[in-house]
């Protein structure tokens, strides 16, 4: 994969830089259907999905979005056929190894969120290497949710907080939203303001349950491998036309 530097880098003129989402999250769905429509094995769809993600990251960076979170593998995805799961783990590892230098050069700060200890050890090594190598980068935050489940994240936060109470490190009264957030995988990362799901499914599938409280939702029927700059442009335009009230009145 090479960077497509011929694409326009400026924000399209009908988008307002002041009203861009700061953090976009994507549920990259539809790889399997994309492949099936072409009579190809599902893994071909996953491979194409990586290209889409790379283009989207590039686009976010060009247009000034500060953070992009991508749902790569859910805690429920272990229930897929073993060969597909193994392929995905191998794909994550290979892509990370292949793309790391470019991410360093481009100023991308990469994070992984999820129950990472359950991942293959060789993948964990690549993840640690990538996070360490990019930790001082500032151009864009790129967060990959791998073996991620919103419920598991919340339970893990509860356990850590309960343990601190038990050991008298904090009091019950110290537990508030801000303390809770600091115990999530996403500690220190602002909540997404726009969530995009491809392939038409109207559900969140255990993604960022806490963080999504006030995200604007955008669902497109386009399958993930076909989600391009024009589609993203459309999603941003839609976002800019929304009136976010946060429970208040005008
Ligand atoms: C999303 O595409 C990728 C992952 C969940 C890893 P799917 O594999 O879910 O594709 P569909 O939904 O079967 O088409
Ligand atoms: C959500 O997609 C998980 C990822 C994109 C990694 P799924 O395809 O697993 O979700 P469901 O099964 O349609 O809810
Ligand atoms: Mg799916």
mmCIF file of C-alpha atoms and ligand atoms in Angstrom:
data_model
loop_
_atom_site.group_PDB
_atom_site.id
_atom_site.type_symbol
_atom_site.label_atom_id
_atom_site.label_comp_id
_atom_site.label_asym_id
_atom_site.label_seq_id
_atom_site.Cartn_x
_atom_site.Cartn_y
_atom_site.Cartn_z
ATOM 1 C CA UNK A 1 0.000 0.000 0.000
ATOM 2 C CA UNK A 2 1.355 3.402 -0.856
ATOM 3 C CA UNK A 3 0.109 6.752 0.315
ATOM 4 C CA UNK A 4 -2.163 8.319 -2.215
ATOM 5 C CA UNK A 5 -0.608 11.754 -2.265
ATOM 6 C CA UNK A 6 -2.374 12.802 -5.481
ATOM 7 C CA UNK A 7 -5.697 13.260 -3.677
ATOM 8 C CA UNK A 8 -6.703 16.797 -2.647
ATOM 9 C CA UNK A 9 -5.388 17.571 0.803
ATOM 10 C CA UNK A 10 -7.436 20.666 1.579
ATOM 11 C CA UNK A 11 -10.719 20.535 3.382
ATOM 12 C CA UNK A 12 -13.539 20.658 0.779
ATOM 13 C CA UNK A 13 -14.898 24.203 0.537
ATOM 14 C CA UNK A 14 -18.381 23.242 1.741
ATOM 15 C CA UNK A 15 -17.001 22.020 5.069
ATOM 16 C CA UNK A 16 -16.409 24.395 7.959
ATOM 17 C CA UNK A 17 -13.172 23.797 9.797
ATOM 18 C CA UNK A 18 -14.743 25.204 12.990
ATOM 19 C CA UNK A 19 -17.502 22.609 12.889
ATOM 20 C CA UNK A 20 -15.498 19.492 12.148
ATOM 21 C CA UNK A 21 -15.796 16.613 14.585
ATOM 22 C CA UNK A 22 -12.685 16.454 16.751
ATOM 23 C CA UNK A 23 -12.911 12.707 17.096
ATOM 24 C CA UNK A 24 -14.451 10.329 14.560
ATOM 25 C CA UNK A 25 -15.131 6.695 15.436
ATOM 26 C CA UNK A 26 -15.901 4.057 12.800
ATOM 27 C CA UNK A 27 -17.538 0.653 12.966
ATOM 28 C CA UNK A 28 -15.921 -0.823 9.881
ATOM 29 C CA UNK A 29 -18.637 -3.243 8.875
ATOM 30 C CA UNK A 30 -19.386 -5.090 5.652
ATOM 31 C CA UNK A 31 -16.054 -6.602 4.610
ATOM 32 C CA UNK A 32 -17.548 -10.086 4.405
ATOM 33 C CA UNK A 33 -20.536 -8.975 2.329
ATOM 34 C CA UNK A 34 -18.280 -6.981 0.027
ATOM 35 C CA UNK A 35 -16.258 -10.129 -0.695
ATOM 36 C CA UNK A 36 -19.324 -12.338 -0.997
ATOM 37 C CA UNK A 37 -20.865 -10.032 -3.601
ATOM 38 C CA UNK A 38 -17.774 -10.679 -5.710
ATOM 39 C CA UNK A 39 -17.655 -14.416 -5.095
ATOM 40 C CA UNK A 40 -14.450 -13.987 -3.076
ATOM 41 C CA UNK A 41 -13.486 -15.353 0.366
ATOM 42 C CA UNK A 42 -14.303 -13.044 3.308
ATOM 43 C CA UNK A 43 -10.620 -12.470 4.026
ATOM 44 C CA UNK A 44 -10.266 -10.585 0.739
ATOM 45 C CA UNK A 45 -12.797 -8.115 2.114
ATOM 46 C CA UNK A 46 -10.761 -7.704 5.299
ATOM 47 C CA UNK A 47 -7.641 -7.064 3.279
ATOM 48 C CA UNK A 48 -9.425 -4.391 1.243
ATOM 49 C CA UNK A 49 -10.782 -2.956 4.482
ATOM 50 C CA UNK A 50 -7.240 -2.163 5.591
ATOM 51 C CA UNK A 51 -6.755 0.008 2.489
ATOM 52 C CA UNK A 52 -9.976 1.870 3.323
ATOM 53 C CA UNK A 53 -8.818 2.500 6.872
ATOM 54 C CA UNK A 54 -5.482 3.772 5.732
ATOM 55 C CA UNK A 55 -7.124 6.194 3.295
ATOM 56 C CA UNK A 56 -9.504 7.403 5.984
ATOM 57 C CA UNK A 57 -6.672 8.029 8.431
ATOM 58 C CA UNK A 58 -4.861 9.984 5.755
ATOM 59 C CA UNK A 59 -8.003 11.962 5.007
ATOM 60 C CA UNK A 60 -8.635 12.761 8.698
ATOM 61 C CA UNK A 61 -5.077 13.983 8.962
ATOM 62 C CA UNK A 62 -5.347 16.120 5.809
ATOM 63 C CA UNK A 63 -8.625 17.679 6.859
ATOM 64 C CA UNK A 64 -7.726 18.359 10.480
ATOM 65 C CA UNK A 65 -9.689 15.744 12.441
ATOM 66 C CA UNK A 66 -7.754 15.254 15.685
ATOM 67 C CA UNK A 67 -8.575 11.626 16.465
ATOM 68 C CA UNK A 68 -9.835 8.562 14.618
ATOM 69 C CA UNK A 69 -10.948 5.391 16.389
ATOM 70 C CA UNK A 70 -11.508 2.227 14.354
ATOM 71 C CA UNK A 71 -13.309 -0.889 15.596
ATOM 72 C CA UNK A 72 -11.086 -3.680 14.313
ATOM 73 C CA UNK A 73 -12.124 -6.688 16.414
ATOM 74 C CA UNK A 74 -14.796 -7.076 19.064
ATOM 75 C CA UNK A 75 -14.815 -9.345 22.100
ATOM 76 C CA UNK A 76 -17.620 -11.180 20.280
ATOM 77 C CA UNK A 77 -15.645 -11.674 17.051
ATOM 78 C CA UNK A 78 -13.778 -14.645 18.623
ATOM 79 C CA UNK A 79 -16.974 -16.549 17.838
ATOM 80 C CA UNK A 80 -16.193 -16.479 14.099
ATOM 81 C CA UNK A 81 -14.660 -19.450 12.279
ATOM 82 C CA UNK A 82 -11.121 -20.098 13.496
ATOM 83 C CA UNK A 83 -9.502 -19.521 10.110
ATOM 84 C CA UNK A 84 -11.073 -16.055 9.850
ATOM 85 C CA UNK A 85 -9.979 -15.128 13.388
ATOM 86 C CA UNK A 86 -6.451 -16.362 12.711
ATOM 87 C CA UNK A 87 -6.330 -14.458 9.453
ATOM 88 C CA UNK A 88 -7.409 -11.236 11.162
ATOM 89 C CA UNK A 89 -4.790 -11.573 13.918
ATOM 90 C CA UNK A 90 -2.110 -12.188 11.315
ATOM 91 C CA UNK A 91 -3.375 -9.263 9.226
ATOM 92 C CA UNK A 92 -3.257 -6.842 12.197
ATOM 93 C CA UNK A 93 0.296 -7.889 12.957
ATOM 94 C CA UNK A 94 1.479 -7.668 9.368
ATOM 95 C CA UNK A 95 -0.133 -4.293 8.738
ATOM 96 C CA UNK A 96 1.307 -2.846 11.935
ATOM 97 C CA UNK A 97 4.795 -3.998 11.056
ATOM 98 C CA UNK A 98 4.494 -2.740 7.497
ATOM 99 C CA UNK A 99 2.954 0.652 8.291
ATOM 100 C CA UNK A 100 4.811 1.634 11.453
ATOM 101 C CA UNK A 101 7.590 3.636 9.836
ATOM 102 C CA UNK A 102 5.134 5.622 7.770
ATOM 103 C CA UNK A 103 3.013 6.371 10.816
ATOM 104 C CA UNK A 104 6.102 7.606 12.639
ATOM 105 C CA UNK A 105 7.018 9.800 9.650
ATOM 106 C CA UNK A 106 3.481 11.169 9.383
ATOM 107 C CA UNK A 107 3.253 12.115 13.059
ATOM 108 C CA UNK A 108 0.507 9.600 13.880
ATOM 109 C CA UNK A 109 0.171 8.673 17.549
ATOM 110 C CA UNK A 110 -1.217 5.151 17.689
ATOM 111 C CA UNK A 111 -3.154 3.682 20.609
ATOM 112 C CA UNK A 112 -4.763 0.302 21.047
ATOM 113 C CA UNK A 113 -7.806 -0.112 23.245
ATOM 114 C CA UNK A 114 -9.313 -3.398 24.336
ATOM 115 C CA UNK A 115 -8.399 -6.484 26.303
ATOM 116 C CA UNK A 116 -4.969 -6.682 24.709
ATOM 117 C CA UNK A 117 -3.583 -9.429 26.946
ATOM 118 C CA UNK A 118 -5.779 -11.998 25.245
ATOM 119 C CA UNK A 119 -4.218 -11.287 21.831
ATOM 120 C CA UNK A 120 -1.465 -13.473 20.341
ATOM 121 C CA UNK A 121 1.888 -12.606 21.949
ATOM 122 C CA UNK A 122 3.535 -11.678 18.669
ATOM 123 C CA UNK A 123 0.728 -9.173 18.013
ATOM 124 C CA UNK A 124 1.059 -7.771 21.538
ATOM 125 C CA UNK A 125 4.743 -7.177 20.853
ATOM 126 C CA UNK A 126 3.986 -5.217 17.663
ATOM 127 C CA UNK A 127 1.312 -3.227 19.480
ATOM 128 C CA UNK A 128 3.685 -2.226 22.274
ATOM 129 C CA UNK A 129 6.387 -1.346 19.781
ATOM 130 C CA UNK A 130 4.022 0.832 17.758
ATOM 131 C CA UNK A 131 2.593 2.620 20.803
ATOM 132 C CA UNK A 132 6.039 3.328 22.225
ATOM 133 C CA UNK A 133 7.491 4.468 18.903
ATOM 134 C CA UNK A 134 4.666 6.954 18.257
ATOM 135 C CA UNK A 135 3.908 8.189 21.772
ATOM 136 C CA UNK A 136 5.408 11.657 21.230
ATOM 137 C CA UNK A 137 3.663 12.234 17.885
ATOM 138 C CA UNK A 138 1.014 14.939 17.717
ATOM 139 C CA UNK A 139 -0.469 15.215 14.234
ATOM 140 C CA UNK A 140 -3.370 12.831 14.801
ATOM 141 C CA UNK A 141 -4.392 10.198 17.345
ATOM 142 C CA UNK A 142 -5.235 6.867 15.760
ATOM 143 C CA UNK A 143 -6.978 4.488 18.145
ATOM 144 C CA UNK A 144 -7.521 0.876 17.167
ATOM 145 C CA UNK A 145 -10.114 -1.074 19.145
ATOM 146 C CA UNK A 146 -8.886 -4.666 19.158
ATOM 147 C CA UNK A 147 -10.510 -7.354 21.270
ATOM 148 C CA UNK A 148 -12.614 -4.451 22.426
ATOM 149 C CA UNK A 149 -15.969 -4.716 24.182
ATOM 150 C CA UNK A 150 -17.701 -1.767 25.812
ATOM 151 C CA UNK A 151 -19.155 -3.947 28.541
ATOM 152 C CA UNK A 152 -15.818 -5.553 29.319
ATOM 153 C CA UNK A 153 -14.208 -2.122 29.481
ATOM 154 C CA UNK A 154 -16.799 -0.893 31.967
ATOM 155 C CA UNK A 155 -16.466 -3.993 34.145
ATOM 156 C CA UNK A 156 -12.710 -3.705 34.145
ATOM 157 C CA UNK A 157 -12.973 -0.048 35.205
ATOM 158 C CA UNK A 158 -15.373 -1.042 38.014
ATOM 159 C CA UNK A 159 -12.972 -3.695 39.250
ATOM 160 C CA UNK A 160 -10.007 -1.318 39.304
ATOM 161 C CA UNK A 161 -12.009 1.345 41.114
ATOM 162 C CA UNK A 162 -13.429 -1.158 43.623
ATOM 163 C CA UNK A 163 -9.943 -2.417 44.342
ATOM 164 C CA UNK A 164 -8.769 1.147 45.049
ATOM 165 C CA UNK A 165 -11.663 1.644 47.447
ATOM 166 C CA UNK A 166 -10.875 -1.668 49.132
ATOM 167 C CA UNK A 167 -7.256 -0.598 49.632
ATOM 168 C CA UNK A 168 -8.303 2.829 50.915
ATOM 169 C CA UNK A 169 -6.633 4.593 48.002
ATOM 170 C CA UNK A 170 -9.873 6.417 47.209
ATOM 171 C CA UNK A 171 -13.205 6.988 48.973
ATOM 172 C CA UNK A 172 -16.632 6.078 47.632
ATOM 173 C CA UNK A 173 -17.385 9.780 47.282
ATOM 174 C CA UNK A 174 -14.428 10.208 44.936
ATOM 175 C CA UNK A 175 -16.195 8.134 42.287
ATOM 176 C CA UNK A 176 -17.630 10.471 39.682
ATOM 177 C CA UNK A 177 -17.742 10.592 35.868
ATOM 178 C CA UNK A 178 -14.292 12.045 35.589
ATOM 179 C CA UNK A 179 -12.705 9.409 37.835
ATOM 180 C CA UNK A 180 -14.591 6.669 36.021
ATOM 181 C CA UNK A 181 -13.341 7.886 32.638
ATOM 182 C CA UNK A 182 -9.776 7.767 33.853
ATOM 183 C CA UNK A 183 -10.225 4.031 34.426
ATOM 184 C CA UNK A 184 -11.453 3.260 30.921
ATOM 185 C CA UNK A 185 -9.156 2.046 28.129
ATOM 186 C CA UNK A 186 -9.737 5.449 26.550
ATOM 187 C CA UNK A 187 -8.420 7.483 29.503
ATOM 188 C CA UNK A 188 -7.095 10.786 28.225
ATOM 189 C CA UNK A 189 -8.856 10.550 24.852
ATOM 190 C CA UNK A 190 -11.804 12.867 24.184
ATOM 191 C CA UNK A 191 -15.157 11.206 23.453
ATOM 192 C CA UNK A 192 -16.031 10.710 19.778
ATOM 193 C CA UNK A 193 -18.411 13.346 18.460
ATOM 194 C CA UNK A 194 -19.243 11.422 15.283
ATOM 195 C CA UNK A 195 -19.773 7.667 14.980
ATOM 196 C CA UNK A 196 -19.949 6.226 11.480
ATOM 197 C CA UNK A 197 -21.167 2.699 10.808
ATOM 198 C CA UNK A 198 -20.936 1.250 7.315
ATOM 199 C CA UNK A 199 -23.053 -1.465 5.686
ATOM 200 C CA UNK A 200 -26.395 -0.203 6.988
ATOM 201 C CA UNK A 201 -26.664 -1.955 10.343
ATOM 202 C CA UNK A 202 -28.377 0.286 12.914
ATOM 203 C CA UNK A 203 -26.612 -0.931 16.053
ATOM 204 C CA UNK A 204 -23.534 -0.189 18.132
ATOM 205 C CA UNK A 205 -22.379 -3.803 18.641
ATOM 206 C CA UNK A 206 -20.750 -3.186 22.039
ATOM 207 C CA UNK A 207 -18.602 -0.299 20.802
ATOM 208 C CA UNK A 208 -17.620 2.597 23.113
ATOM 209 C CA UNK A 209 -20.788 2.313 25.190
ATOM 210 C CA UNK A 210 -19.736 4.906 27.744
ATOM 211 C CA UNK A 211 -17.946 7.248 25.355
ATOM 212 C CA UNK A 212 -20.827 7.346 22.883
ATOM 213 C CA UNK A 213 -23.218 9.150 25.243
ATOM 214 C CA UNK A 214 -23.550 12.217 22.999
ATOM 215 C CA UNK A 215 -21.969 11.108 19.722
ATOM 216 C CA UNK A 216 -23.840 11.886 16.519
ATOM 217 C CA UNK A 217 -24.605 8.675 14.646
ATOM 218 C CA UNK A 218 -24.191 8.318 10.894
ATOM 219 C CA UNK A 219 -25.064 5.057 9.163
ATOM 220 C CA UNK A 220 -24.385 4.455 5.493
ATOM 221 C CA UNK A 221 -25.340 1.418 3.431
ATOM 222 C CA UNK A 222 -21.964 1.524 1.725
ATOM 223 C CA UNK A 223 -19.840 -1.497 2.640
ATOM 224 C CA UNK A 224 -16.595 -0.693 4.437
ATOM 225 C CA UNK A 225 -14.208 -1.529 1.544
ATOM 226 C CA UNK A 226 -16.112 1.003 -0.611
ATOM 227 C CA UNK A 227 -16.126 3.805 1.997
ATOM 228 C CA UNK A 228 -14.026 6.510 0.337
ATOM 229 C CA UNK A 229 -13.253 10.229 0.690
ATOM 230 C CA UNK A 230 -16.530 11.221 -0.955
ATOM 231 C CA UNK A 231 -18.448 9.097 1.535
ATOM 232 C CA UNK A 232 -16.515 10.614 4.418
ATOM 233 C CA UNK A 233 -17.118 14.087 3.026
ATOM 234 C CA UNK A 234 -20.850 13.268 2.986
ATOM 235 C CA UNK A 235 -20.740 12.097 6.610
ATOM 236 C CA UNK A 236 -18.970 15.294 7.693
ATOM 237 C CA UNK A 237 -21.459 17.451 5.813
ATOM 238 C CA UNK A 238 -24.294 15.619 7.503
ATOM 239 C CA UNK A 239 -22.621 16.106 10.890
ATOM 240 C CA UNK A 240 -22.245 19.836 10.300
ATOM 241 C CA UNK A 241 -25.927 20.195 9.551
ATOM 242 C CA UNK A 242 -26.955 18.671 12.877
ATOM 243 C CA UNK A 243 -27.976 20.713 15.842
ATOM 244 C CA UNK A 244 -26.414 19.256 18.972
ATOM 245 C CA UNK A 245 -28.414 20.153 22.053
ATOM 246 C CA UNK A 246 -26.857 17.994 24.779
ATOM 247 C CA UNK A 247 -30.192 17.841 26.548
ATOM 248 C CA UNK A 248 -30.699 21.602 26.610
ATOM 249 C CA UNK A 249 -33.144 23.827 24.746
ATOM 250 C CA UNK A 250 -32.178 26.482 22.208
HETATM 251 C C1 LIG B 1 -16.208 -6.034 9.644
HETATM 252 O O1 LIG B 1 -16.716 -6.704 8.540
HETATM 253 C C2 LIG B 1 -14.827 -6.503 10.028
HETATM 254 C C3 LIG B 1 -14.756 -7.208 11.328
HETATM 255 C C4 LIG B 1 -15.740 -7.425 12.137
HETATM 256 C C5 LIG B 1 -13.440 -7.689 11.696
HETATM 257 P P1 LIG B 1 -17.504 -8.054 8.732
HETATM 258 O O2 LIG B 1 -16.526 -9.187 8.691
HETATM 259 O O3 LIG B 1 -18.364 -8.003 9.927
HETATM 260 O O4 LIG B 1 -18.375 -8.080 7.416
HETATM 261 P P2 LIG B 1 -19.882 -8.565 7.288
HETATM 262 O O5 LIG B 1 -20.673 -7.810 8.302
HETATM 263 O O6 LIG B 1 -19.871 -10.034 7.536
HETATM 264 O O7 LIG B 1 -20.257 -8.218 5.882
HETATM 265 C C1 LIG B 2 -18.769 -4.956 14.705
HETATM 266 O O1 LIG B 2 -19.111 -5.635 13.554
HETATM 267 C C2 LIG B 2 -17.355 -5.259 15.084
HETATM 268 C C3 LIG B 2 -16.316 -4.697 14.198
HETATM 269 C C4 LIG B 2 -16.525 -3.920 13.173
HETATM 270 C C5 LIG B 2 -14.971 -5.047 14.560
HETATM 271 P P1 LIG B 2 -19.810 -7.057 13.621
HETATM 272 O O2 LIG B 2 -20.029 -7.468 12.202
HETATM 273 O O3 LIG B 2 -19.020 -7.977 14.468
HETATM 274 O O4 LIG B 2 -21.171 -6.714 14.357
HETATM 275 P P2 LIG B 2 -22.577 -7.465 14.325
HETATM 276 O O5 LIG B 2 -22.295 -8.921 14.528
HETATM 277 O O6 LIG B 2 -23.183 -7.201 12.994
HETATM 278 O O7 LIG B 2 -23.345 -6.826 15.427
HETATM 279 MG MG1 LIG B 3 -20.290 -7.446 10.266
#
